[in-house]
Tab-separated table of C-alpha atoms and ligand atoms in Angstrom:
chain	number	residue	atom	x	y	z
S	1	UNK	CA	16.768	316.220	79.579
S	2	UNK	CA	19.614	314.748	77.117
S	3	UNK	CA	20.657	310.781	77.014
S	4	UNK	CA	24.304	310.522	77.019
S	5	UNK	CA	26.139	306.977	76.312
S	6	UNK	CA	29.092	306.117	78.248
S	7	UNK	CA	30.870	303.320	76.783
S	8	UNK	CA	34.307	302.398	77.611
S	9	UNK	CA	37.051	299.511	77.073
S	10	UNK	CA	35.075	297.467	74.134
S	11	UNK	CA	38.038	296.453	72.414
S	12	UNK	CA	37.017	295.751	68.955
S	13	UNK	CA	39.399	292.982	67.795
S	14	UNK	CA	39.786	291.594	64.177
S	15	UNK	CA	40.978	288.026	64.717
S	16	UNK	CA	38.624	286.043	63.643
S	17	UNK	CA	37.386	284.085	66.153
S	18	UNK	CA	36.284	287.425	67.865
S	19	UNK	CA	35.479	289.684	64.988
S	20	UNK	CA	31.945	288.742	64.607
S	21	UNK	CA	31.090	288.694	68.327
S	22	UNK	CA	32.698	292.272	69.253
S	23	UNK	CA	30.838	293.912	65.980
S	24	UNK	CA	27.759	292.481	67.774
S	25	UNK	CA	28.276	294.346	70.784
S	26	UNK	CA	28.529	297.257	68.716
S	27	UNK	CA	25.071	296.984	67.068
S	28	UNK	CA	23.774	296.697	70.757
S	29	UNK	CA	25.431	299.618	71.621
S	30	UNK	CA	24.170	301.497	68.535
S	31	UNK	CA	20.811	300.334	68.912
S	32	UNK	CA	20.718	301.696	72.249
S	33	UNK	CA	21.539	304.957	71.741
S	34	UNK	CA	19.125	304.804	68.686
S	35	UNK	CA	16.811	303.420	70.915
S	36	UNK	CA	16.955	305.828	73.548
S	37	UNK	CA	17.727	309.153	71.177
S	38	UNK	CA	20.686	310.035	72.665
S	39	UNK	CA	22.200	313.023	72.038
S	40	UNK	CA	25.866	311.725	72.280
S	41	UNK	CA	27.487	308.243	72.364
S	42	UNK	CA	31.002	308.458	74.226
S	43	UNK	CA	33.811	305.982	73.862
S	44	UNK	CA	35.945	306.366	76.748
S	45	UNK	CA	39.601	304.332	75.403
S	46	UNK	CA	40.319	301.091	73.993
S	47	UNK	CA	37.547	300.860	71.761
S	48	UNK	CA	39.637	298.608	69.033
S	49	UNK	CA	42.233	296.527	70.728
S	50	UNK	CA	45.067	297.664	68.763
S	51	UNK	CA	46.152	299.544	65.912
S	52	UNK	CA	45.907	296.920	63.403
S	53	UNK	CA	42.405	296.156	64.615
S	54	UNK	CA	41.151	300.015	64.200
S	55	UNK	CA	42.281	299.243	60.554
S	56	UNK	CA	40.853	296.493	59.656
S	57	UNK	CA	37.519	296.836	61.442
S	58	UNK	CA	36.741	300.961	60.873
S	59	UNK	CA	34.775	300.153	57.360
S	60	UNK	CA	32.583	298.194	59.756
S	61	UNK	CA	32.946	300.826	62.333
S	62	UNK	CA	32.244	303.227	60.011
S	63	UNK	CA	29.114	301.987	58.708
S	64	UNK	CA	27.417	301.651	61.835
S	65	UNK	CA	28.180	305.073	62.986
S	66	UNK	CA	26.883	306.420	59.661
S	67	UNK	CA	23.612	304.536	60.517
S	68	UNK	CA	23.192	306.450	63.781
S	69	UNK	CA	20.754	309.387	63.578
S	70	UNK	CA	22.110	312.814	63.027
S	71	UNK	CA	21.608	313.789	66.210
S	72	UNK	CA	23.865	311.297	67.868
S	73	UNK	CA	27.098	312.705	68.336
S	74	UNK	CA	30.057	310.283	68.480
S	75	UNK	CA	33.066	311.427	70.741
S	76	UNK	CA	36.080	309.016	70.857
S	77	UNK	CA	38.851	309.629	72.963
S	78	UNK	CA	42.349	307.365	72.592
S	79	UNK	CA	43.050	304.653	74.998
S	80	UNK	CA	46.055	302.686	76.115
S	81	UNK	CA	46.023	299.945	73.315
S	82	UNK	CA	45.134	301.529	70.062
S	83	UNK	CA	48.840	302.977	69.942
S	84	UNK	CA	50.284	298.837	69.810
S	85	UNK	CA	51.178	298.342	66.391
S	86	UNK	CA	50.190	302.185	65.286
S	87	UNK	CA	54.527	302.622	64.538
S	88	UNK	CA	53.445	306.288	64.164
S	89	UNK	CA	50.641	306.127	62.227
S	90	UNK	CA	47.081	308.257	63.844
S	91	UNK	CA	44.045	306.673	64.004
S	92	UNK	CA	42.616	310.473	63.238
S	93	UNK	CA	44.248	309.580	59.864
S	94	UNK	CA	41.373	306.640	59.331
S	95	UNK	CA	37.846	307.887	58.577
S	96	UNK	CA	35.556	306.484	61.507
S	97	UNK	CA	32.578	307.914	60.407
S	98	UNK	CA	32.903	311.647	60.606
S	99	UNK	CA	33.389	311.012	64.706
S	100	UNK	CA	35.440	313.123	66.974
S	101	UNK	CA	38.600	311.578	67.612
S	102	UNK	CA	40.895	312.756	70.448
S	103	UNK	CA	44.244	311.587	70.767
S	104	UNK	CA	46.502	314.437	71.333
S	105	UNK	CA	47.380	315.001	75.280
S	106	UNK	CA	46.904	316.581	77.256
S	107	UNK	CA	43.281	317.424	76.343
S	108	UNK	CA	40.550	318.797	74.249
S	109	UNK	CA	37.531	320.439	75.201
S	110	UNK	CA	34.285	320.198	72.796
S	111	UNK	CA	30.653	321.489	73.057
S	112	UNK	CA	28.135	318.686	71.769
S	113	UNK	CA	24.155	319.431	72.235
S	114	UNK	CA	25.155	321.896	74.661
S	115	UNK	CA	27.087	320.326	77.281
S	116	UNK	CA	30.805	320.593	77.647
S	117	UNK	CA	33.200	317.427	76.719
S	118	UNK	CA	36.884	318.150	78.780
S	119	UNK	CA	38.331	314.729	76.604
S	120	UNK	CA	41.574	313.083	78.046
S	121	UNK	CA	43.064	310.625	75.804
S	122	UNK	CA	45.883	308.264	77.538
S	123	UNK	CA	49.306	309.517	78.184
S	124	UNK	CA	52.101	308.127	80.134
S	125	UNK	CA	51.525	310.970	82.765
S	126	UNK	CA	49.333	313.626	83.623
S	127	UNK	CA	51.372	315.141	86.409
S	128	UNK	CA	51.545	318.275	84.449
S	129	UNK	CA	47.902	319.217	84.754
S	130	UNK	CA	47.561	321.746	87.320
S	131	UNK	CA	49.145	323.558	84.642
S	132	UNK	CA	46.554	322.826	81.994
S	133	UNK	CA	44.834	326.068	80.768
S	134	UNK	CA	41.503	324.624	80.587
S	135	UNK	CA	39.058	327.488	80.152
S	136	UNK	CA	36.246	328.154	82.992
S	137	UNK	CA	33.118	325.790	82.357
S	138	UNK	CA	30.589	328.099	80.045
S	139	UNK	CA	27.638	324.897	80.047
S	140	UNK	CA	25.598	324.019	82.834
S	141	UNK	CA	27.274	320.519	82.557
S	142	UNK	CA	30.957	318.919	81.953
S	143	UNK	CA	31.520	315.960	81.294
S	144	UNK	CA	34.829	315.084	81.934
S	145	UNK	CA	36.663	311.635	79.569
S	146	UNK	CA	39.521	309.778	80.308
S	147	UNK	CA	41.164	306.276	79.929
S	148	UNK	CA	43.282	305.644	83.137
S	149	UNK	CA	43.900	304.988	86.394
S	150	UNK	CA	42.281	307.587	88.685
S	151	UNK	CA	43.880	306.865	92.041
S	152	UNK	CA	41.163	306.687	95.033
S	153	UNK	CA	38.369	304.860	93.301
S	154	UNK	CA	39.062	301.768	95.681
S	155	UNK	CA	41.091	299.661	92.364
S	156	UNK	CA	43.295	297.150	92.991
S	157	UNK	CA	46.197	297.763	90.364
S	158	UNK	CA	48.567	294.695	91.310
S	159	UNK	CA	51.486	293.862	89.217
S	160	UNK	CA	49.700	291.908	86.535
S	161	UNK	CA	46.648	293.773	86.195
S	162	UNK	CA	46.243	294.836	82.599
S	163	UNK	CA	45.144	298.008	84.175
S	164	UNK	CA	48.013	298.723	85.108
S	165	UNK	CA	50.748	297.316	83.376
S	166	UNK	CA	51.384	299.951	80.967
S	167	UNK	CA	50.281	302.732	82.825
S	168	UNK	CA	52.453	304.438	84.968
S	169	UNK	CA	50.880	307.517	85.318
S	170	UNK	CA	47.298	307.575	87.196
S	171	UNK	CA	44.887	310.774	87.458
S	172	UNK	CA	44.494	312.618	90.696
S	173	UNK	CA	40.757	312.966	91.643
S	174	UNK	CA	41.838	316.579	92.102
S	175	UNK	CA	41.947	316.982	88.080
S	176	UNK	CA	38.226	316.462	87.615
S	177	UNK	CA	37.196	318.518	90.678
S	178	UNK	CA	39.495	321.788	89.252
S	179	UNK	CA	38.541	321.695	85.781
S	180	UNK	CA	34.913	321.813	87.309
S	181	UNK	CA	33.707	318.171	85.934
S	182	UNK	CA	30.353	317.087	87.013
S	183	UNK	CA	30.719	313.779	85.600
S	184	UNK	CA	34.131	312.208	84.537
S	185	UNK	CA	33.257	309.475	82.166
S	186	UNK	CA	36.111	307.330	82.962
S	187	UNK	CA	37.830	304.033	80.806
S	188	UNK	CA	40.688	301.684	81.468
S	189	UNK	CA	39.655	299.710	84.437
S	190	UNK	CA	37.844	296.583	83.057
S	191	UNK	CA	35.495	295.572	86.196
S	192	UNK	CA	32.555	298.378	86.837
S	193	UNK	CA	33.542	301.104	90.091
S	194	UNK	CA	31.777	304.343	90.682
S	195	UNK	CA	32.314	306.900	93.357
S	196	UNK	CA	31.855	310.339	94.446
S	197	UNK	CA	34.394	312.919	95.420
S	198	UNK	CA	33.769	316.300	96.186
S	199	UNK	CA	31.488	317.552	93.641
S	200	UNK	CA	32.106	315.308	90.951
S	201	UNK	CA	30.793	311.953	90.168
S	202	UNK	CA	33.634	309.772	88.682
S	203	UNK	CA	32.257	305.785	87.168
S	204	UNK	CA	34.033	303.138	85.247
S	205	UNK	CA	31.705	301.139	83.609
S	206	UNK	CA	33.743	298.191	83.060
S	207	UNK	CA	34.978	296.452	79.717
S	208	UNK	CA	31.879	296.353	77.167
S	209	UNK	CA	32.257	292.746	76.164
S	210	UNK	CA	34.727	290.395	77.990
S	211	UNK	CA	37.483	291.213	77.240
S	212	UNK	CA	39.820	288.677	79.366
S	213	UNK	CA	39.102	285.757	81.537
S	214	UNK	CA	38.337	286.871	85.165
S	215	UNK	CA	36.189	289.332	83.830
S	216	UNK	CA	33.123	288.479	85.369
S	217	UNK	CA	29.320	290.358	85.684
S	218	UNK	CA	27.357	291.857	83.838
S	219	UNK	CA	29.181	293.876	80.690
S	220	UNK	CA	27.354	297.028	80.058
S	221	UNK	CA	27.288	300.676	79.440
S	222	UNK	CA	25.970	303.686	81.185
S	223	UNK	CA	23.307	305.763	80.296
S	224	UNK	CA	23.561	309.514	81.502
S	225	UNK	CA	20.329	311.712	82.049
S	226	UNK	CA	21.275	315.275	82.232
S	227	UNK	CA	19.704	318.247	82.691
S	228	UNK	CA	20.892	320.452	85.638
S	229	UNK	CA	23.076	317.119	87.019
S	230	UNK	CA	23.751	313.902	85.581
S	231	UNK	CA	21.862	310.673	86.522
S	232	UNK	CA	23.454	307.273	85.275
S	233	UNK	CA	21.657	303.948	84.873
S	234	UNK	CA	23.998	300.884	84.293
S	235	UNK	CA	22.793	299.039	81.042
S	236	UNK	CA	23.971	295.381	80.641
S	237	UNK	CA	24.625	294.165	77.147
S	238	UNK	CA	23.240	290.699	75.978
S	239	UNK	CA	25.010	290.312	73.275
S	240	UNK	CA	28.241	290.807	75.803
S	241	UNK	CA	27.873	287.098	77.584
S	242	UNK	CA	29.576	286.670	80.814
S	243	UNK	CA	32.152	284.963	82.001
S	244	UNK	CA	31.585	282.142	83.828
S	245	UNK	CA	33.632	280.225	85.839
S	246	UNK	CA	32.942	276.723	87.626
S	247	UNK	CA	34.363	274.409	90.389
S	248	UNK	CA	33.457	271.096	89.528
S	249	UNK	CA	35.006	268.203	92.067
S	250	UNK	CA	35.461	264.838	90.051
S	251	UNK	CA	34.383	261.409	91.504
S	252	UNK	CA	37.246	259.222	92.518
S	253	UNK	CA	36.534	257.175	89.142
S	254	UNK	CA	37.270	260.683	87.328
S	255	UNK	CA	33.701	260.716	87.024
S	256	UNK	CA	31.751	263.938	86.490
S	257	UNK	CA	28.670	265.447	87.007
S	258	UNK	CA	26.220	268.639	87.651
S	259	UNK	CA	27.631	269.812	84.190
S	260	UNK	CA	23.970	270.175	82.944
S	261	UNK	CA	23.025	272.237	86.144
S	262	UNK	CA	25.914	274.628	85.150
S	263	UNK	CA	24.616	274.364	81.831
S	264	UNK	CA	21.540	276.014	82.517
S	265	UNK	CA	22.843	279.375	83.001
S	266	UNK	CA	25.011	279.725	80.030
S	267	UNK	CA	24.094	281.725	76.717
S	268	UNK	CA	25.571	281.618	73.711
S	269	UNK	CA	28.156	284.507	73.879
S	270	UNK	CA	29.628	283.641	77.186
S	271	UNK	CA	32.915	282.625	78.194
S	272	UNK	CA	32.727	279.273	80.281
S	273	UNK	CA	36.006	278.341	82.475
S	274	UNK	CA	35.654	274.609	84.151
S	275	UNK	CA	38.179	273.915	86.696
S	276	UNK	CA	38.074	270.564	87.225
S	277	UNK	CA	39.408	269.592	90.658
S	278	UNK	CA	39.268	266.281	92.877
S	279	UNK	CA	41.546	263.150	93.439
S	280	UNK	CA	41.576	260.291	91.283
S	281	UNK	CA	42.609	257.022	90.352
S	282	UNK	CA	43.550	257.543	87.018
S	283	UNK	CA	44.391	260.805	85.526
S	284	UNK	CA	43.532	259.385	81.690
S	285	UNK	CA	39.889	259.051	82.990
S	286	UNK	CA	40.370	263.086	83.350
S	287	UNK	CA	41.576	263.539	79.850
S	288	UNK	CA	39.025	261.521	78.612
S	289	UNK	CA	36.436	263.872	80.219
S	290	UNK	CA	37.849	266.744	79.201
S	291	UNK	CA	37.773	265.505	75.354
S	292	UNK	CA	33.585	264.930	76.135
S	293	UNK	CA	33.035	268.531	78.073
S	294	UNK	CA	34.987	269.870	74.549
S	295	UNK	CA	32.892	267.662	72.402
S	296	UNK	CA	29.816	268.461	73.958
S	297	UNK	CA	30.030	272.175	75.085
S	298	UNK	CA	32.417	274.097	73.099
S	299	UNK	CA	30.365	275.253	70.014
S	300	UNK	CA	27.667	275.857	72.275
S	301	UNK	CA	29.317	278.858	74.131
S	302	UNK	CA	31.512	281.435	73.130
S	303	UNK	CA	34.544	280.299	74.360
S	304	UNK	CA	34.765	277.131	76.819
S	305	UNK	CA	37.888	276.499	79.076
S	306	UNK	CA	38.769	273.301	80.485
S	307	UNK	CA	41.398	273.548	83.508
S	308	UNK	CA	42.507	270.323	85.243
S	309	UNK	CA	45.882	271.553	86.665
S	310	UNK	CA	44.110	271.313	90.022
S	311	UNK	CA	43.296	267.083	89.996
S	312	UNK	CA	45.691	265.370	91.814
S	313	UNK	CA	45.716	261.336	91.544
S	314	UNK	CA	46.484	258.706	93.930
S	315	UNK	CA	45.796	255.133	92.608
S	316	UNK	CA	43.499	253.158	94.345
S	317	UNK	CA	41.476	255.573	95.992
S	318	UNK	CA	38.382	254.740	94.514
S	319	UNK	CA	38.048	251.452	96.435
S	320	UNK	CA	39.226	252.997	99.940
S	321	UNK	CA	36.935	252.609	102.498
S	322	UNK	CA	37.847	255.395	104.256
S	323	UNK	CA	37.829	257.835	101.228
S	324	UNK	CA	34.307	256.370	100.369
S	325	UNK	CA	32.894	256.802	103.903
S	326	UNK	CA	34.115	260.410	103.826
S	327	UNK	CA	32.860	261.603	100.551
S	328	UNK	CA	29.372	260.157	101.669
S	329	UNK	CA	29.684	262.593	104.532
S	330	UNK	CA	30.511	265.354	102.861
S	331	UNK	CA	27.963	265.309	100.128
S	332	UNK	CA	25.455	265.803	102.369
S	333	UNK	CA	27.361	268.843	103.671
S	334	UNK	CA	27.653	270.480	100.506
S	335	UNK	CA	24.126	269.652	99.715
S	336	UNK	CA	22.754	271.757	102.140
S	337	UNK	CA	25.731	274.581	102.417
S	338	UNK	CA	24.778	277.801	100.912
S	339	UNK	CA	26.480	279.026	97.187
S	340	UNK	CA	29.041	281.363	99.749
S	341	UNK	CA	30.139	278.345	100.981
S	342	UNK	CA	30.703	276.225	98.421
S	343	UNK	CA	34.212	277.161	97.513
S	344	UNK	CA	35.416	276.465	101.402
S	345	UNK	CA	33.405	272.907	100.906
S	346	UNK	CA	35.408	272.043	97.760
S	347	UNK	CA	39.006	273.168	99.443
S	348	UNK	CA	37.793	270.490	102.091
S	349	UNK	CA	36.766	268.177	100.318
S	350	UNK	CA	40.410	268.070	98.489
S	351	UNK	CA	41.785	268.468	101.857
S	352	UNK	CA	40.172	265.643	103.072
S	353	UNK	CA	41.043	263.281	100.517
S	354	UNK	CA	44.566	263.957	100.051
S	355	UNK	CA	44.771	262.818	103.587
S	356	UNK	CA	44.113	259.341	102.201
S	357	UNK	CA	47.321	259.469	101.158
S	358	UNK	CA	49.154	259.429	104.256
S	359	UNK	CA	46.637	256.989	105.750
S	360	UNK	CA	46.747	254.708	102.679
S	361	UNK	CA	50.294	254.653	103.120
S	362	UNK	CA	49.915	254.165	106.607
S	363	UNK	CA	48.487	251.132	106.290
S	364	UNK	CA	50.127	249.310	103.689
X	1	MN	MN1	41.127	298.282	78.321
């Protein structure tokens, strides 16, 4: 039995805010396949997050692939972001540690530790590929690698999904299942998906690190046992973080509270997004909160977002009867509705109180 790494979509990015936290999901990454002697480590597309990032992060790169044992082969195939800002340069021109580095279309096949690698760096379109003289598999294994849209793997690709913005051209399942893949080791799509079809097992396993807001879960990696067929295990990575968002309704004073609760979950890589919602009587009690969650929070996270697009304000509603009465009511409610609930709870509870409005004006 081999250990195979399936990494995809780290995005190693050079500004400096992020620098330091994406080399740290690196040295999980290495230490994992250190840890569990693997006999390749994969990187399945956007593993810097452009061109000017592969430059001015490969010494680093480099360095911790040298520090890999011998036996660790490192195969990296080209994603849809390392050509921004390449103006014709190839990042097989850059010295990444002696690695394999695919990134002419339409593909490449290698032999590592025995098994076959059919690599498939991005290209606007892979239409052509019935075509593709792709010699019979020779292994008892192939592992198949691409960065892009396979069509059927149950993705929404709306119109601003990064996914698909740039890509045009998605795979047919049908490519795998000819060129007799077992496993297709698949990049591109950010949030984790696997599926079967026909003989071939085809799994995403989601950006390494997070990448983007919205990017929720647990970041991770797979690890492949194979010997006659491939077993994966889904790996999180600590160092990753999450990202987390939160509904938090304001008190009609603009007061807030259960921050702490929140709190509780958060490590120090993750991504927190607030979004502060509610009706008030003064918005500058808002801004003033927002200044103290910043204050208090933000160098205690990652990164720490502070919406408030979604507070509306309607003076005097903090000494309405009416508004009081209801709240009172609807605490309790919440209190004991379960966390599937809670978002319906919050819509109400806006709902509610922006009734107030017609009845305050009602009755003046
Ligand atoms: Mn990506």
């Amino acid at each position: 039995v081999k250990t195979i790494i399936h990494c995809a979509d780290l995005h190693l990015c050079a500004a400096p805010e992020e620098r330091e936290y994406c080399l740290a999901v690196l040295d999980e990454i290495a230490d994992l396949a250190r840890r569990e002697r693997a006999a390749a480590l994969l990187f399945c597309g956007d593993l810097f997050d452009g061109f000017r990032d592969l430059e001015a992060l490969r010494i680093e790169f480099r360095r911790r692939i040298e520090a890999l044992p011998a036996g660790c082969a490192v195969v990296y195939i080209v994603g849809n972001h390392e050509p921004h800002g390449a103006g014709g340069q190839r990042a097989g021109a850059f010295d990444l540690g002696g690695i394999a580095v695919v990134e002419d279309g339409p593909f490449e096949l290698l032999v590592r530790d025995g098994v076959e690698l059919l690599c498939v760096p991005h290209q606007p379109s892979y239409s052509g590929y019935t075509d593709w003289k792709v010699p019979p598999k020779k292994t008892k294994l192939r592992l198949g690698l691409a960065h892009g849209l396979v069509t059927g793997m149950d993705v929404y690709a709306g119109p601003d999904d990064e996914e698909s913005g740039e890509c045009a051209g998605a795979l047919d399942p049908d490519l795998f299942g000819r060129f007799e893949v077992d496993y297709a080791a698949l990049g591109h799509i950010h949030a984790r998906r696997e599926k079967t079809i026909g003989a071939c097992r085809l799994c995403y396993p989601g950006s390494a690190r997070v990448w983007r807001k919205g990017e929720d879960g647990e970041r991770g990696v797979y690890v492949l046992s194979c010997d006659d067929r491939v077993q994966g295990r889904f790996e999180p990575l600590a160092s990753a973080g999450q990202y987390r968002v939160h509904d938090l309704p304001l008190g009609l004073d603009g007061g807030l509270d259960g921050v702490e609760e929140c709190a509780a979950s958060w490590g120090a890589r993750d991504w927190i997004h607030l979004r502060l919602g509610g009706v008030v009587d003064d918005e500058n009690a808002v801004a003033e909160v927002e200044r103290r969650l910043r204050r208090e929070w933000a160098g205690r996270v990652r990164r720490l977002d502070v919406s408030r697009d979604g507070v509306e304000v309607l003076e005097g509603i903090a000494r309405h009867a009416l508004a009081r009465k209801f709240l009172a009511v609807w605490e309790r409610g919440f209190a004991a509705a379960g966390p599937a609930d809670r978002s319906l709870w919050l819509r109400a509870r806006q709902l509610g109180l922006m009734q107030m409005r017609t009845i305050a004006g009602r009755s003046a």
